[in-house]
Tab-separated table of C-alpha atoms in Angstrom:
chain	number	residue	atom	x	y	z
G	200	UNK	CA	25.527	7.258	-30.372
G	201	UNK	CA	23.011	4.697	-31.592
G	202	UNK	CA	23.616	1.002	-32.379
G	203	UNK	CA	26.301	-0.981	-30.559
G	204	UNK	CA	28.189	1.457	-28.376
G	205	UNK	CA	31.923	1.796	-28.697
G	206	UNK	CA	33.961	0.335	-25.832
G	207	UNK	CA	34.849	3.699	-24.308
G	208	UNK	CA	31.235	4.849	-24.129
G	209	UNK	CA	29.656	1.918	-22.308
G	210	UNK	CA	26.623	2.800	-20.200
G	211	UNK	CA	26.664	2.324	-16.442
G	212	UNK	CA	23.213	0.638	-16.486
G	213	UNK	CA	20.393	-0.348	-18.883
G	214	UNK	CA	16.618	-0.040	-18.766
G	215	UNK	CA	14.150	-2.012	-20.917
G	216	UNK	CA	10.485	-1.035	-21.101
G	217	UNK	CA	9.748	2.582	-21.960
G	218	UNK	CA	6.131	3.198	-20.989
G	219	UNK	CA	5.691	6.292	-18.807
G	220	UNK	CA	7.223	4.763	-15.648
G	221	UNK	CA	10.211	3.382	-17.578
G	222	UNK	CA	10.861	6.635	-19.440
G	223	UNK	CA	10.677	8.690	-16.264
G	224	UNK	CA	12.911	6.308	-14.311
G	225	UNK	CA	15.518	6.238	-17.106
G	226	UNK	CA	15.570	10.053	-17.266
G	227	UNK	CA	15.921	10.214	-13.467
G	228	UNK	CA	18.984	7.901	-13.620
G	229	UNK	CA	20.527	9.903	-16.480
G	230	UNK	CA	19.894	13.192	-14.707
G	231	UNK	CA	21.785	11.927	-11.657
G	232	UNK	CA	24.858	11.553	-13.892
G	233	UNK	CA	24.754	7.825	-14.733
G	234	UNK	CA	24.963	7.119	-18.507
G	235	UNK	CA	22.099	4.750	-19.327
G	236	UNK	CA	21.137	2.599	-22.337
G	237	UNK	CA	17.423	2.211	-23.034
G	238	UNK	CA	15.521	-0.327	-25.122
G	239	UNK	CA	11.901	-0.999	-26.013
G	240	UNK	CA	10.348	-3.506	-28.431
G	241	UNK	CA	8.334	-0.664	-29.992
G	242	UNK	CA	11.138	1.487	-31.385
G	243	UNK	CA	9.080	4.720	-31.415
G	244	UNK	CA	9.263	4.608	-27.588
G	245	UNK	CA	13.069	4.635	-27.819
G	246	UNK	CA	12.953	7.726	-30.058
G	247	UNK	CA	10.482	9.404	-27.720
G	248	UNK	CA	12.781	8.812	-24.736
G	249	UNK	CA	15.840	10.083	-26.635
G	250	UNK	CA	13.888	13.178	-27.561
G	251	UNK	CA	12.917	13.795	-23.932
G	252	UNK	CA	16.527	13.274	-22.793
G	253	UNK	CA	17.602	16.048	-25.198
G	254	UNK	CA	14.801	18.407	-24.165
G	255	UNK	CA	15.200	17.795	-20.420
G	256	UNK	CA	18.867	18.770	-20.301
G	257	UNK	CA	20.857	16.761	-22.896
G	258	UNK	CA	20.980	13.841	-20.486
G	259	UNK	CA	23.445	10.925	-20.976
G	260	UNK	CA	20.920	8.493	-22.399
G	261	UNK	CA	21.665	6.123	-25.290
G	262	UNK	CA	18.905	4.508	-27.377
G	263	UNK	CA	19.249	0.902	-28.541
G	264	UNK	CA	17.040	-0.877	-31.058
G	265	UNK	CA	17.606	-4.594	-30.441
G	266	UNK	CA	18.293	-6.740	-27.356
G	267	UNK	CA	21.853	-7.650	-28.358
G	268	UNK	CA	23.085	-4.101	-28.976
G	269	UNK	CA	21.308	-3.006	-25.819
G	270	UNK	CA	22.971	-5.596	-23.577
G	271	UNK	CA	26.425	-5.136	-25.156
G	272	UNK	CA	26.275	-1.364	-24.639
G	273	UNK	CA	26.345	-1.751	-20.846
G	274	UNK	CA	29.544	-2.044	-18.803
G	275	UNK	CA	30.208	-5.308	-16.937
G	276	UNK	CA	29.027	-6.657	-14.597
G	277	UNK	CA	25.896	-5.473	-16.380
G	278	UNK	CA	22.766	-4.360	-14.552
G	279	UNK	CA	19.515	-4.163	-16.507
G	280	UNK	CA	16.243	-2.820	-15.122
G	281	UNK	CA	13.021	-4.187	-16.644
G	282	UNK	CA	9.854	-2.080	-16.399
G	283	UNK	CA	7.147	-3.987	-18.287
G	284	UNK	CA	3.737	-5.411	-17.327
G	285	UNK	CA	3.882	-8.104	-14.626
G	286	UNK	CA	3.524	-11.769	-15.581
G	287	UNK	CA	4.324	-13.199	-19.029
G	288	UNK	CA	5.802	-9.960	-20.516
G	289	UNK	CA	8.513	-10.057	-17.807
G	290	UNK	CA	9.433	-13.653	-18.689
G	291	UNK	CA	9.532	-12.763	-22.408
G	292	UNK	CA	11.778	-9.748	-21.780
G	293	UNK	CA	14.093	-11.786	-19.542
G	294	UNK	CA	14.355	-14.483	-22.237
G	295	UNK	CA	15.216	-11.907	-24.941
G	296	UNK	CA	17.873	-10.159	-22.834
G	297	UNK	CA	19.448	-13.065	-20.943
G	298	UNK	CA	20.446	-14.665	-24.247
G	299	UNK	CA	23.129	-11.948	-24.519
G	300	UNK	CA	24.014	-11.648	-20.825
G	301	UNK	CA	26.938	-13.315	-19.041
G	302	UNK	CA	27.425	-14.830	-15.575
G	303	UNK	CA	27.659	-12.089	-12.943
G	304	UNK	CA	25.229	-9.800	-14.808
G	305	UNK	CA	22.054	-8.667	-13.020
G	306	UNK	CA	18.367	-8.398	-13.965
G	307	UNK	CA	16.212	-6.042	-11.883
G	308	UNK	CA	12.420	-6.282	-12.288
G	309	UNK	CA	10.874	-2.974	-11.205
G	310	UNK	CA	7.219	-3.960	-11.691
G	311	UNK	CA	4.463	-4.901	-9.220
G	312	UNK	CA	5.130	-8.623	-9.436
G	313	UNK	CA	3.709	-11.462	-7.338
G	314	UNK	CA	6.589	-12.390	-5.010
G	315	UNK	CA	6.561	-16.104	-5.888
G	316	UNK	CA	7.110	-15.284	-9.576
G	317	UNK	CA	10.222	-13.387	-8.515
G	318	UNK	CA	11.428	-16.365	-6.456
G	319	UNK	CA	10.979	-18.648	-9.490
G	320	UNK	CA	12.918	-16.188	-11.672
G	321	UNK	CA	15.720	-15.942	-9.113
G	322	UNK	CA	16.189	-19.717	-9.373
G	323	UNK	CA	16.066	-19.623	-13.185
G	324	UNK	CA	18.545	-16.713	-13.321
G	325	UNK	CA	20.908	-18.462	-10.887
G	326	UNK	CA	21.019	-21.520	-13.131
G	327	UNK	CA	22.548	-19.238	-15.813
G	328	UNK	CA	24.890	-17.525	-13.335
G	329	UNK	CA	22.789	-14.345	-13.428
G	330	UNK	CA	21.860	-12.282	-10.357
G	331	UNK	CA	18.294	-11.098	-9.810
G	332	UNK	CA	16.404	-8.408	-7.914
G	333	UNK	CA	12.632	-7.984	-7.596
G	334	UNK	CA	12.292	-4.297	-6.799
G	335	UNK	CA	9.072	-2.607	-5.745
G	336	UNK	CA	8.956	1.010	-6.960
G	337	UNK	CA	6.422	3.451	-5.517
G	338	UNK	CA	5.657	7.049	-6.325
G	339	UNK	CA	3.846	6.932	-9.643
G	340	UNK	CA	5.083	8.841	-12.690
G	341	UNK	CA	6.260	11.812	-10.648
G	342	UNK	CA	8.189	9.625	-8.215
G	343	UNK	CA	9.866	7.662	-11.008
G	344	UNK	CA	11.106	10.917	-12.555
G	345	UNK	CA	12.174	12.852	-9.472
G	346	UNK	CA	12.723	10.281	-6.725
G	347	UNK	CA	10.690	7.168	-5.861
G	348	UNK	CA	10.759	4.891	-2.836
G	349	UNK	CA	12.354	1.580	-3.851
G	350	UNK	CA	12.190	-1.861	-2.256
G	351	UNK	CA	14.799	-4.190	-3.813
G	352	UNK	CA	14.870	-7.839	-2.684
G	353	UNK	CA	16.863	-10.833	-3.932
G	354	UNK	CA	20.602	-11.025	-4.544
G	355	UNK	CA	22.551	-8.831	-2.095
G	356	UNK	CA	25.490	-8.796	-4.517
G	357	UNK	CA	23.184	-7.421	-7.236
G	358	UNK	CA	22.090	-4.697	-4.823
G	359	UNK	CA	25.672	-3.676	-4.002
G	360	UNK	CA	26.424	-3.440	-7.756
G	361	UNK	CA	23.814	-0.699	-8.223
G	362	UNK	CA	23.512	0.687	-4.709
G	363	UNK	CA	25.210	3.981	-5.662
G	364	UNK	CA	22.670	4.520	-8.471
G	365	UNK	CA	19.611	3.588	-6.404
G	366	UNK	CA	20.672	5.809	-3.492
G	367	UNK	CA	21.081	8.775	-5.855
G	368	UNK	CA	17.798	8.333	-7.777
G	369	UNK	CA	15.644	7.565	-4.703
G	370	UNK	CA	13.611	10.196	-2.887
G	371	UNK	CA	15.780	11.823	-0.218
G	372	UNK	CA	14.603	12.368	3.374
G	373	UNK	CA	16.553	13.769	6.340
G	374	UNK	CA	17.730	10.313	7.443
G	375	UNK	CA	18.864	9.085	4.026
G	376	UNK	CA	17.640	7.909	0.614
G	377	UNK	CA	14.295	6.064	0.410
G	378	UNK	CA	15.847	2.750	-0.588
G	379	UNK	CA	17.402	-0.107	1.348
G	380	UNK	CA	18.224	-3.758	0.718
G	381	UNK	CA	14.990	-5.443	1.839
G	382	UNK	CA	16.075	-9.077	2.074
G	383	UNK	CA	16.313	-12.380	0.216
G	384	UNK	CA	13.941	-13.867	-2.354
G	385	UNK	CA	10.735	-12.056	-3.229
G	386	UNK	CA	10.823	-9.868	-0.112
G	387	UNK	CA	11.035	-6.616	-2.112
G	388	UNK	CA	7.859	-7.452	-4.049
G	389	UNK	CA	6.108	-8.595	-0.884
G	390	UNK	CA	6.925	-5.360	0.939
G	391	UNK	CA	5.669	-3.329	-2.040
G	392	UNK	CA	2.470	-5.406	-2.073
G	393	UNK	CA	1.841	-4.629	1.609
G	394	UNK	CA	2.664	-0.956	0.945
G	395	UNK	CA	-0.144	-1.024	-1.649
G	396	UNK	CA	-2.517	-2.721	0.815
G	397	UNK	CA	-1.852	0.059	3.342
G	398	UNK	CA	-2.421	2.538	0.506
G	399	UNK	CA	-5.874	0.983	-0.145
G	400	UNK	CA	-6.674	1.483	3.560
G	401	UNK	CA	-5.457	5.093	3.575
G	402	UNK	CA	-7.493	6.014	0.491
G	403	UNK	CA	-10.632	4.376	1.868
G	404	UNK	CA	-10.296	6.130	5.243
G	405	UNK	CA	-9.809	9.515	3.564
G	406	UNK	CA	-12.875	8.928	1.363
G	407	UNK	CA	-14.923	8.090	4.482
G	408	UNK	CA	-13.712	11.274	6.212
G	409	UNK	CA	-14.898	13.177	3.119
G	410	UNK	CA	-18.253	11.363	3.103
G	411	UNK	CA	-18.977	12.150	6.768
G	412	UNK	CA	-17.917	15.804	6.461
G	413	UNK	CA	-19.959	16.272	3.277
G	414	UNK	CA	-23.073	14.307	4.201
G	415	UNK	CA	-23.236	14.688	7.976
G	416	UNK	CA	-21.611	18.120	8.159
G	417	UNK	CA	-22.961	19.634	4.948
G	418	UNK	CA	-19.507	20.939	3.963
G	419	UNK	CA	-18.848	22.328	0.498
G	420	UNK	CA	-15.926	21.330	-1.722
G	421	UNK	CA	-14.112	24.609	-1.045
G	422	UNK	CA	-14.489	24.068	2.729
G	423	UNK	CA	-13.224	20.497	2.287
G	424	UNK	CA	-10.214	21.763	0.309
G	425	UNK	CA	-9.350	24.147	3.176
G	426	UNK	CA	-9.807	21.456	5.831
G	427	UNK	CA	-7.575	18.927	4.064
G	428	UNK	CA	-4.959	21.617	3.394
G	429	UNK	CA	-5.014	22.480	7.112
G	430	UNK	CA	-4.782	18.805	8.128
G	431	UNK	CA	-1.777	18.505	5.835
G	432	UNK	CA	0.055	21.005	8.047
G	433	UNK	CA	-0.357	18.803	11.134
G	434	UNK	CA	-0.080	15.156	12.220
G	435	UNK	CA	-1.911	13.959	9.072
G	436	UNK	CA	0.662	15.556	6.753
G	437	UNK	CA	0.990	13.110	3.865
G	438	UNK	CA	0.947	12.813	0.096
G	439	UNK	CA	-2.631	11.490	-0.013
G	440	UNK	CA	-4.052	14.234	2.234
G	441	UNK	CA	-2.168	16.842	0.193
G	442	UNK	CA	-3.529	15.643	-3.168
G	443	UNK	CA	-7.035	15.340	-1.672
G	444	UNK	CA	-6.975	19.065	-0.826
G	445	UNK	CA	-5.985	19.751	-4.461
G	446	UNK	CA	-8.759	17.539	-5.862
G	447	UNK	CA	-11.537	19.532	-4.140
G	448	UNK	CA	-10.241	22.743	-5.747
G	449	UNK	CA	-10.286	21.523	-9.366
G	450	UNK	CA	-13.145	22.923	-11.447
G	451	UNK	CA	-14.961	20.905	-14.123
G	452	UNK	CA	-13.543	22.317	-17.341
G	453	UNK	CA	-15.798	20.246	-19.619
G	454	UNK	CA	-19.034	21.849	-18.442
G	455	UNK	CA	-17.561	24.902	-16.725
G	456	UNK	CA	-19.946	24.046	-13.926
G	457	UNK	CA	-18.904	23.176	-10.338
G	458	UNK	CA	-16.021	20.946	-9.214
G	459	UNK	CA	-14.804	17.936	-11.145
G	460	UNK	CA	-14.857	15.570	-8.139
G	461	UNK	CA	-18.689	15.624	-8.132
G	462	UNK	CA	-18.830	14.485	-11.775
G	463	UNK	CA	-16.648	11.408	-11.308
G	464	UNK	CA	-18.381	8.026	-11.387
G	465	UNK	CA	-18.269	6.396	-7.928
G	466	UNK	CA	-16.664	3.173	-9.119
G	467	UNK	CA	-13.102	2.339	-8.093
G	468	UNK	CA	-10.664	0.428	-10.283
G	469	UNK	CA	-7.839	-1.782	-8.991
G	470	UNK	CA	-4.825	-3.714	-10.231
G	471	UNK	CA	-4.778	-6.560	-7.691
G	472	UNK	CA	-2.105	-5.791	-5.095
G	473	UNK	CA	-4.749	-4.979	-2.448
G	474	UNK	CA	-6.425	-8.323	-3.090
G	475	UNK	CA	-3.087	-10.127	-2.774
G	476	UNK	CA	-2.465	-8.378	0.554
G	477	UNK	CA	-5.791	-9.549	1.992
G	478	UNK	CA	-5.228	-13.095	0.655
G	479	UNK	CA	-1.776	-13.213	2.250
G	480	UNK	CA	-3.154	-11.910	5.554
G	481	UNK	CA	-5.663	-14.797	5.526
G	482	UNK	CA	-2.943	-17.334	4.613
G	483	UNK	CA	-0.798	-16.127	7.520
G	484	UNK	CA	-3.724	-15.837	9.989
G	485	UNK	CA	-3.097	-12.113	10.417
G	486	UNK	CA	-6.124	-9.888	10.999
G	487	UNK	CA	-6.117	-7.008	8.504
G	488	UNK	CA	-9.714	-5.744	8.768
G	489	UNK	CA	-9.048	-2.166	7.628
G	490	UNK	CA	-7.291	-3.298	4.464
G	491	UNK	CA	-9.975	-5.961	3.869
G	492	UNK	CA	-12.753	-3.371	4.363
G	493	UNK	CA	-11.130	-1.103	1.789
G	494	UNK	CA	-10.957	-3.974	-0.711
G	495	UNK	CA	-14.617	-4.870	-0.049
G	496	UNK	CA	-15.545	-1.209	-0.544
G	497	UNK	CA	-13.941	-1.245	-3.987
G	498	UNK	CA	-15.929	-4.378	-4.861
G	499	UNK	CA	-19.137	-2.714	-3.589
G	500	UNK	CA	-18.377	0.444	-5.582
G	501	UNK	CA	-18.311	-1.718	-8.719
G	502	UNK	CA	-21.992	-2.603	-8.184
G	503	UNK	CA	-23.066	0.860	-9.336
G	504	UNK	CA	-26.239	-0.251	-11.165
G	505	UNK	CA	-27.305	-2.532	-8.325
G	506	UNK	CA	-26.735	0.225	-5.779
G	507	UNK	CA	-28.864	2.655	-7.774
G	508	UNK	CA	-31.671	0.093	-7.945
G	509	UNK	CA	-31.356	-0.705	-4.240
G	510	UNK	CA	-31.521	2.991	-3.423
G	511	UNK	CA	-34.850	3.217	-5.282
G	512	UNK	CA	-36.249	0.053	-3.669
G	513	UNK	CA	-35.439	1.245	-0.146
G	514	UNK	CA	-36.768	4.740	-0.903
G	515	UNK	CA	-40.114	3.145	-1.844
G	516	UNK	CA	-40.047	1.461	1.546
G	517	UNK	CA	-39.578	4.874	3.145
G	518	UNK	CA	-35.804	4.740	3.718
G	519	UNK	CA	-33.856	7.719	2.388
G	520	UNK	CA	-30.240	7.243	1.231
G	521	UNK	CA	-28.911	9.043	4.298
G	522	UNK	CA	-31.366	8.065	7.009
G	523	UNK	CA	-31.471	11.410	8.792
G	524	UNK	CA	-32.734	14.120	6.464
G	525	UNK	CA	-31.722	17.082	8.639
G	526	UNK	CA	-28.106	16.593	7.660
G	527	UNK	CA	-27.227	19.919	6.117
G	528	UNK	CA	-25.188	20.916	9.100
G	529	UNK	CA	-28.187	22.152	11.083
G	530	UNK	CA	-28.027	19.608	13.917
G	531	UNK	CA	-24.270	19.151	13.788
G	532	UNK	CA	-21.573	21.294	15.377
G	533	UNK	CA	-19.341	21.685	12.289
G	534	UNK	CA	-16.194	22.763	14.118
G	535	UNK	CA	-16.362	19.836	16.499
G	536	UNK	CA	-17.232	17.382	13.716
G	537	UNK	CA	-14.201	18.488	11.680
G	538	UNK	CA	-11.908	17.987	14.666
G	539	UNK	CA	-13.513	14.631	15.531
G	540	UNK	CA	-13.086	13.378	11.948
G	541	UNK	CA	-9.414	14.435	11.975
G	542	UNK	CA	-8.829	12.388	15.129
G	543	UNK	CA	-10.833	9.420	13.827
G	544	UNK	CA	-8.847	9.432	10.582
G	545	UNK	CA	-5.535	9.487	12.459
G	546	UNK	CA	-6.472	6.670	14.873
G	547	UNK	CA	-7.879	4.552	12.024
G	548	UNK	CA	-4.667	5.017	10.023
G	549	UNK	CA	-2.553	3.748	12.930
G	550	UNK	CA	-4.615	0.525	12.867
G	551	UNK	CA	-4.141	0.138	9.128
G	552	UNK	CA	-0.357	0.558	9.346
G	553	UNK	CA	-0.252	-1.786	12.365
G	554	UNK	CA	-1.976	-4.484	10.287
G	555	UNK	CA	0.462	-3.999	7.400
G	556	UNK	CA	3.487	-4.180	9.701
G	557	UNK	CA	2.166	-7.352	11.393
G	558	UNK	CA	1.731	-8.938	7.978
G	559	UNK	CA	5.350	-8.105	7.096
G	560	UNK	CA	6.525	-9.467	10.445
G	561	UNK	CA	4.621	-12.752	10.000
G	562	UNK	CA	5.876	-13.298	6.432
G	563	UNK	CA	9.414	-12.389	7.444
G	564	UNK	CA	9.256	-15.047	10.169
G	565	UNK	CA	7.848	-17.667	7.800
G	566	UNK	CA	10.449	-17.010	5.076
G	567	UNK	CA	13.440	-16.056	7.253
G	568	UNK	CA	13.730	-12.670	5.512
G	569	UNK	CA	14.724	-10.846	8.685
G	570	UNK	CA	12.876	-7.671	7.638
G	571	UNK	CA	13.753	-4.495	9.524
G	572	UNK	CA	10.324	-2.908	10.117
G	573	UNK	CA	11.754	0.427	11.268
G	574	UNK	CA	13.726	0.631	8.029
G	575	UNK	CA	10.574	-0.174	6.002
G	576	UNK	CA	8.839	2.796	7.665
G	577	UNK	CA	11.886	4.979	6.953
G	578	UNK	CA	12.038	4.266	3.206
G	579	UNK	CA	8.294	5.017	2.953
G	580	UNK	CA	8.832	8.535	4.349
G	581	UNK	CA	9.489	9.971	0.881
G	582	UNK	CA	8.779	9.235	-2.765
G	583	UNK	CA	5.963	6.727	-2.267
G	584	UNK	CA	2.180	7.042	-2.276
G	585	UNK	CA	1.780	6.391	1.483
G	586	UNK	CA	4.539	8.840	2.457
G	587	UNK	CA	3.459	10.562	5.636
G	588	UNK	CA	5.044	12.493	8.457
G	589	UNK	CA	3.965	9.893	11.044
G	590	UNK	CA	6.078	7.193	9.361
G	591	UNK	CA	9.019	8.755	11.188
G	592	UNK	CA	7.276	7.974	14.456
G	593	UNK	CA	6.590	4.406	13.262
G	594	UNK	CA	10.310	4.083	12.490
G	595	UNK	CA	11.165	5.289	16.024
G	596	UNK	CA	8.627	2.891	17.581
G	597	UNK	CA	10.416	-0.081	15.962
G	598	UNK	CA	13.817	1.352	16.906
G	599	UNK	CA	12.658	1.515	20.526
G	600	UNK	CA	11.410	-2.066	20.331
G	601	UNK	CA	12.194	-4.173	17.222
G	602	UNK	CA	9.973	-6.963	18.644
G	603	UNK	CA	6.937	-4.715	19.138
G	604	UNK	CA	3.880	-7.014	19.123
G	605	UNK	CA	1.645	-4.352	17.564
G	606	UNK	CA	2.182	-0.718	16.636
G	607	UNK	CA	-0.838	0.259	18.766
G	608	UNK	CA	0.905	-0.791	21.999
G	609	UNK	CA	3.990	1.342	21.445
G	610	UNK	CA	3.728	3.756	24.422
G	611	UNK	CA	3.505	6.863	22.211
G	612	UNK	CA	0.898	5.442	19.829
G	613	UNK	CA	-1.046	3.839	22.714
G	614	UNK	CA	-1.368	7.261	24.382
G	615	UNK	CA	-2.576	8.794	21.109
G	616	UNK	CA	-5.155	6.062	20.509
G	617	UNK	CA	-6.581	6.594	23.991
G	618	UNK	CA	-6.671	10.386	23.523
G	619	UNK	CA	-8.508	10.051	20.217
G	620	UNK	CA	-10.883	7.196	20.938
G	621	UNK	CA	-13.789	9.366	22.180
G	622	UNK	CA	-13.753	11.436	18.949
G	623	UNK	CA	-13.366	8.239	16.912
G	624	UNK	CA	-16.435	6.661	18.540
G	625	UNK	CA	-18.456	9.850	18.007
G	626	UNK	CA	-17.662	9.849	14.269
G	627	UNK	CA	-18.434	6.154	13.751
G	628	UNK	CA	-21.580	6.501	15.920
G	629	UNK	CA	-22.793	9.558	13.990
G	630	UNK	CA	-22.163	7.827	10.652
G	631	UNK	CA	-24.049	4.702	11.761
G	632	UNK	CA	-26.944	6.858	12.984
G	633	UNK	CA	-27.162	8.714	9.696
G	634	UNK	CA	-26.751	5.658	7.473
G	635	UNK	CA	-23.368	6.748	6.084
G	636	UNK	CA	-21.152	3.683	5.563
G	637	UNK	CA	-17.712	3.924	7.217
G	638	UNK	CA	-16.363	0.371	6.807
G	639	UNK	CA	-12.699	1.367	7.141
G	640	UNK	CA	-13.093	3.516	10.251
G	641	UNK	CA	-15.377	0.992	11.936
G	642	UNK	CA	-13.090	-1.943	11.015
G	643	UNK	CA	-10.181	-0.016	12.556
G	644	UNK	CA	-12.187	0.746	15.691
G	645	UNK	CA	-13.277	-2.905	16.018
G	646	UNK	CA	-9.636	-3.974	15.586
G	647	UNK	CA	-8.602	-1.623	18.407
G	648	UNK	CA	-11.505	-2.691	20.654
G	649	UNK	CA	-10.831	-6.395	20.073
G	650	UNK	CA	-7.077	-6.098	20.621
G	651	UNK	CA	-7.318	-4.142	23.890
G	652	UNK	CA	-9.735	-6.602	25.576
G	653	UNK	CA	-8.166	-9.249	27.757
G	654	UNK	CA	-11.257	-11.447	27.424
G	655	UNK	CA	-13.353	-11.971	24.280
G	656	UNK	CA	-16.542	-14.017	23.688
G	657	UNK	CA	-14.371	-16.596	21.858
G	658	UNK	CA	-14.974	-18.937	24.830
G	659	UNK	CA	-18.576	-19.349	23.595
G	660	UNK	CA	-17.453	-20.022	20.007
G	661	UNK	CA	-15.039	-22.663	21.279
G	662	UNK	CA	-17.838	-24.240	23.353
G	663	UNK	CA	-20.012	-24.394	20.226
G	664	UNK	CA	-17.181	-26.028	18.266
G	665	UNK	CA	-16.752	-28.637	20.965
G	666	UNK	CA	-20.540	-29.190	21.161
G	667	UNK	CA	-21.080	-29.965	17.459
G	668	UNK	CA	-17.661	-31.225	16.411
G	669	UNK	CA	-15.832	-32.449	19.535
G	670	UNK	CA	-13.018	-29.975	18.765
G	671	UNK	CA	-12.060	-29.759	22.492
G	672	UNK	CA	-11.264	-26.606	24.434
G	673	UNK	CA	-8.747	-25.358	26.979
G	674	UNK	CA	-9.637	-23.972	30.406
G	675	UNK	CA	-8.503	-20.761	32.105
G	676	UNK	CA	-7.949	-22.482	35.448
G	677	UNK	CA	-6.147	-25.731	34.567
G	678	UNK	CA	-3.876	-27.179	31.886
G	679	UNK	CA	-4.886	-29.607	29.137
G	680	UNK	CA	-7.493	-30.139	26.418
G	681	UNK	CA	-11.075	-30.960	27.445
G	682	UNK	CA	-14.169	-32.326	25.758
G	683	UNK	CA	-17.699	-32.208	27.165
G	684	UNK	CA	-20.874	-34.160	26.297
G	685	UNK	CA	-22.778	-30.875	26.056
G	686	UNK	CA	-26.181	-32.148	24.851
G	687	UNK	CA	-26.366	-34.847	27.558
G	688	UNK	CA	-25.462	-32.393	30.324
G	689	UNK	CA	-27.853	-29.776	28.936
G	690	UNK	CA	-30.717	-32.341	28.898
G	691	UNK	CA	-29.943	-33.311	32.464
G	692	UNK	CA	-29.878	-29.648	33.493
G	693	UNK	CA	-33.361	-29.144	32.024
G	694	UNK	CA	-34.901	-32.052	33.904
């Protein structure tokens, strides 16, 4: 079956780029009954994938060893998925493949690409008569193999050409497959970027919940495993809470001593999508403090050596790492703390998702993408890293009111925020008292407290701006812009 395929055995689709994600995605497509051609510049990867296709059920997968044979082995109009590193490798792969493609054929980039790169490539593809999709894919290796959440944006015609395949290979939830046509241009990449920003927030909030329970509640890893497993049976049910419960149970096999989580260096890596999310929020004047706090926390985690030195310096000055030394559960009601942290985590998460949704709404307005926020929540219910049971409720909130100003003011979520705010304040207050940093939870709480106040101290900031820079101000009791000679009036008042 290798080499140029005979006319009667043309593949339904092609996939180029056979690292782990690409291999798994290709096998997923083949397993769903769609014959697929695969290609990789390193030919050993092609052999590896063919081997897996045999082992995993003699799947209809055809290996190709050069771009021309690969493209010609796919039925027209051809659809080719590219899964290579973002940036220059994508452009190189497009150049190699498009040479053999014809007008009406489609290129689908499944990587985490910056949305403007996708918009440039759409224009370049169009000039050759080719269709283009930038498709966010979430779910990691497991999702790629057994059902990811997919966010395709770009040519609607390209989407309809492969819709049957995408709907079959996507994760399936009770209200349909976790894929939908997102919108024009780079909207699919943008939505995936925001998904990753929300993911940063979720991971940070969970790590803070762990920190408070461990260091203010004195809980052991096995207790933490039980707590997270229990939370995963309730309103916090989600992929990240589920895997967190698993993590606390894993023993350190290298030393045979204790749990692995305690041996891991406290330094977080990142690929850049969280940073892009925060930059875009700033560009669009959208407050995203929870996501920003989680990004800052990753930067701070990178200062491992500095933090160790600082810890020593402050110890010499009489300040212990956790300020209160009686923390081993003695002065804390464990049962109540566990319940408080659960509520604080839930309320903080609502803020994080609200910020992500507002960012999508603002970008959609700027670009005319007409994003359906309820549908975004729906396709995140399965397959992806932020999949969570409460996404169904987010979907319903936007169905009730597509123009919802903020997720927090949906009547259902508003009631929940109010019910949980006392517990939330207790957790943040306890952490502050004990010197345990909870940037994500406190950023979420500040977001909530700022948003629910009808009057903020911004009047003073505006007065200062007018004082030193004649920036003018508006009044609450009459129309128009005003400027005051503040220093003159202040001098007169002192006389």
